[in-house]
CSV table of N, CA and C in Angstrom, one decimal:
chain,number,residue,atom,x,y,z
A,1,UNK,N,-0.2,-23.6,-6.9
A,1,UNK,CA,-1.2,-22.7,-6.5
A,1,UNK,C,-0.6,-21.6,-5.6
A,2,UNK,N,-1.0,-20.3,-5.9
A,2,UNK,CA,-0.5,-19.2,-5.2
A,2,UNK,C,-1.0,-19.1,-3.8
A,3,UNK,N,-0.2,-19.0,-2.8
A,3,UNK,CA,-0.6,-18.9,-1.4
A,3,UNK,C,-0.5,-17.5,-0.9
A,4,UNK,N,-1.7,-17.0,-0.4
A,4,UNK,CA,-1.8,-15.7,0.2
A,4,UNK,C,-2.1,-15.8,1.7
A,5,UNK,N,-1.4,-14.9,2.4
A,5,UNK,CA,-1.7,-14.8,3.8
A,5,UNK,C,-2.5,-13.4,3.9
A,6,UNK,N,-3.7,-13.5,4.5
A,6,UNK,CA,-4.5,-12.3,4.6
A,6,UNK,C,-4.6,-12.0,6.1
A,7,UNK,N,-4.0,-10.8,6.4
A,7,UNK,CA,-4.0,-10.4,7.8
A,7,UNK,C,-5.1,-9.3,8.0
A,8,UNK,N,-6.2,-9.7,8.7
A,8,UNK,CA,-7.4,-8.8,8.8
A,8,UNK,C,-8.2,-9.2,10.0
A,9,UNK,N,-8.6,-8.2,10.7
A,9,UNK,CA,-9.4,-8.5,11.9
A,9,UNK,C,-10.9,-8.4,11.8
A,10,UNK,N,-11.4,-7.9,10.6
A,10,UNK,CA,-12.8,-7.8,10.4
A,10,UNK,C,-13.3,-9.0,9.7
A,11,UNK,N,-14.2,-9.7,10.4
A,11,UNK,CA,-14.7,-11.0,10.0
A,11,UNK,C,-15.5,-10.9,8.6
A,12,UNK,N,-16.2,-9.9,8.5
A,12,UNK,CA,-16.9,-9.7,7.2
A,12,UNK,C,-16.0,-9.5,6.0
A,13,UNK,N,-14.9,-8.7,6.2
A,13,UNK,CA,-13.9,-8.6,5.2
A,13,UNK,C,-13.2,-9.9,4.9
A,14,UNK,N,-12.9,-10.6,5.9
A,14,UNK,CA,-12.2,-11.9,5.7
A,14,UNK,C,-13.1,-12.8,4.9
A,15,UNK,N,-14.3,-13.0,5.3
A,15,UNK,CA,-15.2,-13.9,4.6
A,15,UNK,C,-15.4,-13.5,3.1
A,16,UNK,N,-15.7,-12.2,2.9
A,16,UNK,CA,-15.9,-11.8,1.5
A,16,UNK,C,-14.7,-12.0,0.6
A,17,UNK,N,-13.5,-11.5,1.1
A,17,UNK,CA,-12.4,-11.5,0.2
A,17,UNK,C,-11.8,-13.0,0.1
A,18,UNK,N,-11.9,-13.7,1.2
A,18,UNK,CA,-11.4,-15.1,1.1
A,18,UNK,C,-12.2,-15.9,0.1
A,19,UNK,N,-13.5,-15.7,0.1
A,19,UNK,CA,-14.4,-16.5,-0.8
A,19,UNK,C,-14.0,-16.1,-2.3
A,20,UNK,N,-13.8,-14.8,-2.5
A,20,UNK,CA,-13.5,-14.4,-3.9
A,20,UNK,C,-12.2,-14.8,-4.4
A,21,UNK,N,-11.2,-14.7,-3.5
A,21,UNK,CA,-9.8,-15.2,-3.8
A,21,UNK,C,-9.7,-16.7,-4.1
A,22,UNK,N,-10.4,-17.4,-3.2
A,22,UNK,CA,-10.4,-18.9,-3.4
A,22,UNK,C,-11.1,-19.3,-4.7
A,23,UNK,N,-12.2,-18.6,-5.1
A,23,UNK,CA,-12.8,-18.9,-6.4
A,23,UNK,C,-11.9,-18.6,-7.6
A,24,UNK,N,-10.9,-17.7,-7.4
A,24,UNK,CA,-9.9,-17.4,-8.4
A,24,UNK,C,-8.7,-18.2,-8.3
A,25,UNK,N,-8.7,-19.3,-7.5
A,25,UNK,CA,-7.6,-20.2,-7.5
A,25,UNK,C,-6.5,-20.0,-6.5
A,26,UNK,N,-6.7,-19.1,-5.6
A,26,UNK,CA,-5.7,-18.8,-4.6
A,26,UNK,C,-5.9,-19.7,-3.3
A,27,UNK,N,-4.9,-20.0,-2.6
A,27,UNK,CA,-5.0,-20.6,-1.3
A,27,UNK,C,-4.8,-19.5,-0.3
A,28,UNK,N,-5.8,-19.4,0.6
A,28,UNK,CA,-5.8,-18.2,1.5
A,28,UNK,C,-5.7,-18.7,3.0
A,29,UNK,N,-4.7,-18.2,3.7
A,29,UNK,CA,-4.6,-18.4,5.2
A,29,UNK,C,-5.0,-17.1,5.8
A,30,UNK,N,-5.5,-17.1,7.0
A,30,UNK,CA,-6.0,-15.9,7.7
A,30,UNK,C,-5.3,-15.8,9.0
A,31,UNK,N,-4.9,-14.5,9.3
A,31,UNK,CA,-4.3,-14.1,10.6
A,31,UNK,C,-5.2,-12.9,11.0
A,32,UNK,N,-5.5,-12.8,12.3
A,32,UNK,CA,-6.4,-11.8,12.8
A,32,UNK,C,-5.7,-10.6,13.4
A,33,UNK,N,-4.4,-10.6,13.5
A,33,UNK,CA,-3.6,-9.5,14.0
A,33,UNK,C,-2.2,-9.6,13.5
A,34,UNK,N,-1.5,-8.5,13.7
A,34,UNK,CA,-0.1,-8.4,13.1
A,34,UNK,C,0.8,-9.4,13.7
A,35,UNK,N,0.7,-9.7,15.0
A,35,UNK,CA,1.6,-10.7,15.6
A,35,UNK,C,1.4,-12.1,15.0
A,36,UNK,N,0.1,-12.4,14.9
A,36,UNK,CA,-0.2,-13.7,14.3
A,36,UNK,C,0.2,-13.8,12.9
A,37,UNK,N,0.1,-12.7,12.2
A,37,UNK,CA,0.5,-12.6,10.8
A,37,UNK,C,2.0,-12.9,10.6
A,38,UNK,N,2.8,-12.3,11.5
A,38,UNK,CA,4.2,-12.5,11.5
A,38,UNK,C,4.5,-14.0,11.7
A,39,UNK,N,3.9,-14.6,12.7
A,39,UNK,CA,4.2,-16.0,13.0
A,39,UNK,C,3.8,-16.9,11.8
A,40,UNK,N,2.6,-16.6,11.3
A,40,UNK,CA,2.2,-17.4,10.1
A,40,UNK,C,3.0,-17.2,8.9
A,41,UNK,N,3.5,-16.0,8.6
A,41,UNK,CA,4.3,-15.7,7.5
A,41,UNK,C,5.7,-16.5,7.6
A,42,UNK,N,6.2,-16.5,8.8
A,42,UNK,CA,7.5,-17.2,9.0
A,42,UNK,C,7.3,-18.7,8.9
A,43,UNK,N,6.2,-19.3,9.3
A,43,UNK,CA,5.9,-20.7,9.3
A,43,UNK,C,5.5,-21.1,7.9
A,44,UNK,N,4.6,-20.4,7.2
A,44,UNK,CA,4.0,-20.8,6.0
A,44,UNK,C,4.6,-20.3,4.7
A,45,UNK,N,5.4,-19.3,4.8
A,45,UNK,CA,6.2,-18.7,3.7
A,45,UNK,C,5.2,-18.5,2.5
A,46,UNK,N,4.2,-17.6,2.6
A,46,UNK,CA,3.3,-17.4,1.5
A,46,UNK,C,3.9,-16.7,0.4
A,47,UNK,N,3.2,-16.7,-0.8
A,47,UNK,CA,3.7,-16.0,-2.0
A,47,UNK,C,3.4,-14.5,-1.9
A,48,UNK,N,2.4,-14.1,-1.1
A,48,UNK,CA,2.0,-12.7,-0.9
A,48,UNK,C,1.3,-12.5,0.4
A,49,UNK,N,1.4,-11.4,1.0
A,49,UNK,CA,0.7,-11.0,2.2
A,49,UNK,C,-0.2,-9.8,1.9
A,50,UNK,N,-1.5,-10.0,2.2
A,50,UNK,CA,-2.5,-8.9,2.2
A,50,UNK,C,-2.6,-8.4,3.6
A,51,UNK,N,-2.2,-7.2,3.9
A,51,UNK,CA,-2.0,-6.7,5.2
A,51,UNK,C,-2.9,-5.5,5.5
A,52,UNK,N,-4.0,-5.7,6.4
A,52,UNK,CA,-4.7,-4.6,6.9
A,52,UNK,C,-3.8,-3.8,7.7
A,53,UNK,N,-3.9,-2.5,7.8
A,53,UNK,CA,-3.0,-1.6,8.6
A,53,UNK,C,-3.5,-1.4,10.0
A,54,UNK,N,-4.8,-1.3,10.2
A,54,UNK,CA,-5.4,-1.0,11.5
A,54,UNK,C,-5.8,-2.4,12.1
A,55,UNK,N,-4.8,-2.9,12.9
A,55,UNK,CA,-5.0,-4.2,13.5
A,55,UNK,C,-4.8,-4.2,15.0
A,56,UNK,N,-5.5,-5.1,15.7
A,56,UNK,CA,-5.3,-5.2,17.2
A,56,UNK,C,-3.9,-5.8,17.5
A,57,UNK,N,-3.5,-5.6,18.7
A,57,UNK,CA,-2.2,-6.2,19.2
A,57,UNK,C,-1.0,-5.6,18.6
A,58,UNK,N,-0.8,-5.8,17.3
A,58,UNK,CA,0.3,-5.3,16.5
A,58,UNK,C,-0.2,-4.8,15.2
A,59,UNK,N,-0.1,-3.5,14.9
A,59,UNK,CA,-0.7,-2.9,13.7
A,59,UNK,C,0.1,-3.4,12.5
A,60,UNK,N,-0.5,-3.1,11.3
A,60,UNK,CA,0.0,-3.6,10.1
A,60,UNK,C,1.3,-2.9,9.7
A,61,UNK,N,1.5,-1.6,10.0
A,61,UNK,CA,2.7,-0.9,9.7
A,61,UNK,C,3.9,-1.5,10.4
A,62,UNK,N,3.7,-1.8,11.7
A,62,UNK,CA,4.7,-2.4,12.5
A,62,UNK,C,5.0,-3.9,12.1
A,63,UNK,N,4.0,-4.6,11.8
A,63,UNK,CA,4.1,-6.0,11.3
A,63,UNK,C,4.9,-6.0,9.9
A,64,UNK,N,4.6,-5.1,9.0
A,64,UNK,CA,5.3,-5.0,7.8
A,64,UNK,C,6.8,-4.7,8.0
A,65,UNK,N,7.1,-3.7,8.8
A,65,UNK,CA,8.5,-3.4,9.1
A,65,UNK,C,9.2,-4.6,9.6
A,66,UNK,N,8.6,-5.4,10.6
A,66,UNK,CA,9.3,-6.5,11.1
A,66,UNK,C,9.4,-7.6,10.1
A,67,UNK,N,8.4,-7.9,9.3
A,67,UNK,CA,8.5,-8.9,8.2
A,67,UNK,C,9.7,-8.6,7.2
A,68,UNK,N,9.8,-7.3,6.9
A,68,UNK,CA,10.9,-6.9,5.9
A,68,UNK,C,12.3,-7.0,6.5
A,69,UNK,N,12.4,-7.1,7.9
A,69,UNK,CA,13.7,-7.2,8.5
A,69,UNK,C,14.1,-8.7,8.7
A,70,UNK,N,13.2,-9.6,8.6
A,70,UNK,CA,13.5,-11.0,8.8
A,70,UNK,C,13.9,-11.7,7.5
A,71,UNK,N,15.1,-12.4,7.6
A,71,UNK,CA,15.6,-13.0,6.4
A,71,UNK,C,14.6,-13.9,5.7
A,72,UNK,N,13.8,-14.7,6.4
A,72,UNK,CA,12.9,-15.6,5.8
A,72,UNK,C,11.6,-15.0,5.3
A,73,UNK,N,11.3,-13.7,5.5
A,73,UNK,CA,10.1,-13.1,5.0
A,73,UNK,C,10.4,-11.8,4.3
A,74,UNK,N,11.6,-11.3,4.2
A,74,UNK,CA,11.9,-10.0,3.7
A,74,UNK,C,11.5,-9.9,2.2
A,75,UNK,N,11.5,-11.0,1.5
A,75,UNK,CA,11.2,-11.0,0.0
A,75,UNK,C,9.8,-11.2,-0.3
A,76,UNK,N,8.9,-11.5,0.7
A,76,UNK,CA,7.5,-11.7,0.4
A,76,UNK,C,6.8,-10.4,0.2
A,77,UNK,N,6.2,-10.2,-0.9
A,77,UNK,CA,5.5,-8.9,-1.2
A,77,UNK,C,4.3,-8.7,-0.2
A,78,UNK,N,4.2,-7.5,0.2
A,78,UNK,CA,3.1,-7.1,1.1
A,78,UNK,C,2.3,-6.1,0.5
A,79,UNK,N,1.0,-6.3,0.3
A,79,UNK,CA,0.1,-5.4,-0.2
A,79,UNK,C,-0.8,-4.9,0.9
A,80,UNK,N,-0.7,-3.6,1.2
A,80,UNK,CA,-1.4,-3.0,2.3
A,80,UNK,C,-2.9,-2.8,1.8
A,81,UNK,N,-3.8,-3.1,2.7
A,81,UNK,CA,-5.2,-2.9,2.4
A,81,UNK,C,-5.7,-2.0,3.6
A,82,UNK,N,-6.2,-0.8,3.3
A,82,UNK,CA,-6.6,0.0,4.4
A,82,UNK,C,-7.7,1.0,4.0
A,83,UNK,N,-8.5,1.3,5.1
A,83,UNK,CA,-9.5,2.4,4.9
A,83,UNK,C,-8.9,3.7,5.1
A,84,UNK,N,-7.6,3.8,5.5
A,84,UNK,CA,-6.8,5.0,5.6
A,84,UNK,C,-6.6,5.6,4.2
A,85,UNK,N,-7.3,6.6,3.9
A,85,UNK,CA,-7.2,7.1,2.5
A,85,UNK,C,-6.9,8.6,2.5
A,86,UNK,N,-6.3,9.1,3.6
A,86,UNK,CA,-5.9,10.5,3.6
A,86,UNK,C,-4.6,10.7,2.9
A,87,UNK,N,-4.3,11.9,2.4
A,87,UNK,CA,-3.0,12.1,1.8
A,87,UNK,C,-1.9,11.7,2.6
A,88,UNK,N,-1.0,11.0,2.1
A,88,UNK,CA,0.2,10.5,2.8
A,88,UNK,C,0.1,9.1,3.3
A,89,UNK,N,-1.2,8.5,3.4
A,89,UNK,CA,-1.3,7.2,3.9
A,89,UNK,C,-0.7,6.1,3.1
A,90,UNK,N,-0.7,6.3,1.7
A,90,UNK,CA,0.0,5.3,0.8
A,90,UNK,C,1.5,5.4,1.1
A,91,UNK,N,2.0,6.6,1.2
A,91,UNK,CA,3.5,6.7,1.4
A,91,UNK,C,3.9,6.1,2.7
A,92,UNK,N,3.0,6.3,3.7
A,92,UNK,CA,3.3,5.8,5.1
A,92,UNK,C,3.4,4.2,5.0
A,93,UNK,N,2.5,3.6,4.3
A,93,UNK,CA,2.5,2.2,4.1
A,93,UNK,C,3.7,1.7,3.4
A,94,UNK,N,4.1,2.4,2.3
A,94,UNK,CA,5.3,2.0,1.6
A,94,UNK,C,6.5,2.2,2.4
A,95,UNK,N,6.6,3.3,3.2
A,95,UNK,CA,7.7,3.5,4.1
A,95,UNK,C,7.8,2.4,5.1
A,96,UNK,N,6.7,1.8,5.5
A,96,UNK,CA,6.8,0.7,6.5
A,96,UNK,C,7.2,-0.6,5.9
A,97,UNK,N,7.4,-0.6,4.6
A,97,UNK,CA,7.9,-1.9,4.0
A,97,UNK,C,6.9,-2.5,3.0
A,98,UNK,N,5.6,-2.0,3.0
A,98,UNK,CA,4.7,-2.6,2.0
A,98,UNK,C,5.1,-2.3,0.6
A,99,UNK,N,4.8,-3.3,-0.3
A,99,UNK,CA,5.2,-3.2,-1.7
A,99,UNK,C,4.2,-2.4,-2.5
A,100,UNK,N,3.0,-2.4,-2.0
A,100,UNK,CA,1.9,-1.7,-2.7
A,100,UNK,C,0.8,-1.4,-1.7
A,101,UNK,N,-0.2,-0.6,-2.2
A,101,UNK,CA,-1.2,-0.2,-1.3
A,101,UNK,C,-2.5,-0.1,-2.1
A,102,UNK,N,-3.6,-0.5,-1.4
A,102,UNK,CA,-4.9,-0.4,-2.0
A,102,UNK,C,-5.9,0.0,-0.9
A,103,UNK,N,-6.8,0.9,-1.3
A,103,UNK,CA,-7.8,1.4,-0.4
A,103,UNK,C,-9.0,0.6,-0.3
A,104,UNK,N,-9.6,0.6,0.9
A,104,UNK,CA,-11.0,0.0,1.1
A,104,UNK,C,-12.0,1.0,0.9
A,105,UNK,N,-13.2,0.7,0.4
A,105,UNK,CA,-13.6,-0.6,0.0
A,105,UNK,C,-12.8,-1.2,-1.2
A,106,UNK,N,-12.7,-2.5,-1.2
A,106,UNK,CA,-11.8,-3.1,-2.2
A,106,UNK,C,-12.5,-3.1,-3.6
A,107,UNK,N,-11.8,-2.7,-4.6
A,107,UNK,CA,-12.2,-2.9,-6.0
A,107,UNK,C,-11.5,-4.2,-6.4
A,108,UNK,N,-12.3,-5.3,-6.4
A,108,UNK,CA,-11.7,-6.6,-6.6
A,108,UNK,C,-10.9,-6.8,-7.9
A,109,UNK,N,-11.3,-6.3,-9.0
A,109,UNK,CA,-10.5,-6.4,-10.2
A,109,UNK,C,-9.2,-5.7,-10.1
A,110,UNK,N,-9.2,-4.5,-9.5
A,110,UNK,CA,-8.0,-3.7,-9.3
A,110,UNK,C,-7.0,-4.5,-8.4
A,111,UNK,N,-7.6,-5.1,-7.3
A,111,UNK,CA,-6.8,-5.9,-6.4
A,111,UNK,C,-6.2,-7.1,-7.1
A,112,UNK,N,-6.9,-7.8,-7.9
A,112,UNK,CA,-6.4,-8.9,-8.6
A,112,UNK,C,-5.2,-8.5,-9.5
A,113,UNK,N,-5.3,-7.3,-10.2
A,113,UNK,CA,-4.2,-6.8,-11.0
A,113,UNK,C,-3.0,-6.5,-10.1
A,114,UNK,N,-3.2,-5.9,-8.9
A,114,UNK,CA,-2.0,-5.6,-8.1
A,114,UNK,C,-1.4,-6.9,-7.5
A,115,UNK,N,-2.2,-7.9,-7.2
A,115,UNK,CA,-1.7,-9.2,-6.7
A,115,UNK,C,-0.9,-9.8,-7.8
A,116,UNK,N,-1.4,-9.9,-9.0
A,116,UNK,CA,-0.7,-10.4,-10.2
A,116,UNK,C,0.6,-9.8,-10.4
A,117,UNK,N,0.6,-8.4,-10.4
A,117,UNK,CA,1.9,-7.7,-10.6
A,117,UNK,C,2.9,-8.0,-9.6
A,118,UNK,N,2.5,-8.1,-8.3
A,118,UNK,CA,3.5,-8.4,-7.2
A,118,UNK,C,4.0,-9.8,-7.3
A,119,UNK,N,3.1,-10.7,-7.7
A,119,UNK,CA,3.5,-12.1,-7.7
A,119,UNK,C,4.5,-12.3,-8.9
A,120,UNK,N,4.1,-11.7,-10.1
A,120,UNK,CA,5.0,-11.8,-11.3
A,120,UNK,C,6.4,-11.2,-10.9
A,121,UNK,N,6.4,-10.1,-10.2
A,121,UNK,CA,7.7,-9.5,-9.9
A,121,UNK,C,8.5,-10.5,-9.0
A,122,UNK,N,7.9,-11.2,-8.2
A,122,UNK,CA,8.6,-12.1,-7.3
A,122,UNK,C,8.9,-13.5,-8.0
A,123,UNK,N,8.2,-13.8,-9.0
A,123,UNK,CA,8.4,-15.0,-9.7
A,123,UNK,C,7.7,-16.2,-9.1
A,124,UNK,N,6.6,-15.9,-8.4
A,124,UNK,CA,5.8,-17.0,-7.8
A,124,UNK,C,4.9,-17.6,-8.8
A,125,UNK,N,4.3,-18.8,-8.6
A,125,UNK,CA,3.4,-19.4,-9.5
A,125,UNK,C,2.2,-18.6,-9.8
């Protein structure tokens, strides 16, 4: 079963997306800020990280940079999820170490396609 770490501070987003991903066969862990996301990624070694960028304590850009510098998490794909949709926001997320980017509100079918592509690239189940 594919393990996803979802780093998000909005409880409504967490509930909605976790329910949908679980119904599609994913195991989902939740972190509510970037620092907790880093700790959980190091401990749980997920197959993929869904990273909100605007987070309390430690933002998603900083968390992604740190995760990509750690030997135990550098190969875990990070898919940025953000309401930041201004020109250059996607590039900023990719520059921070995210492997892909998707804008909120989430188009679930498009998100599933991106998750599938990143997991296939990594060779996860």
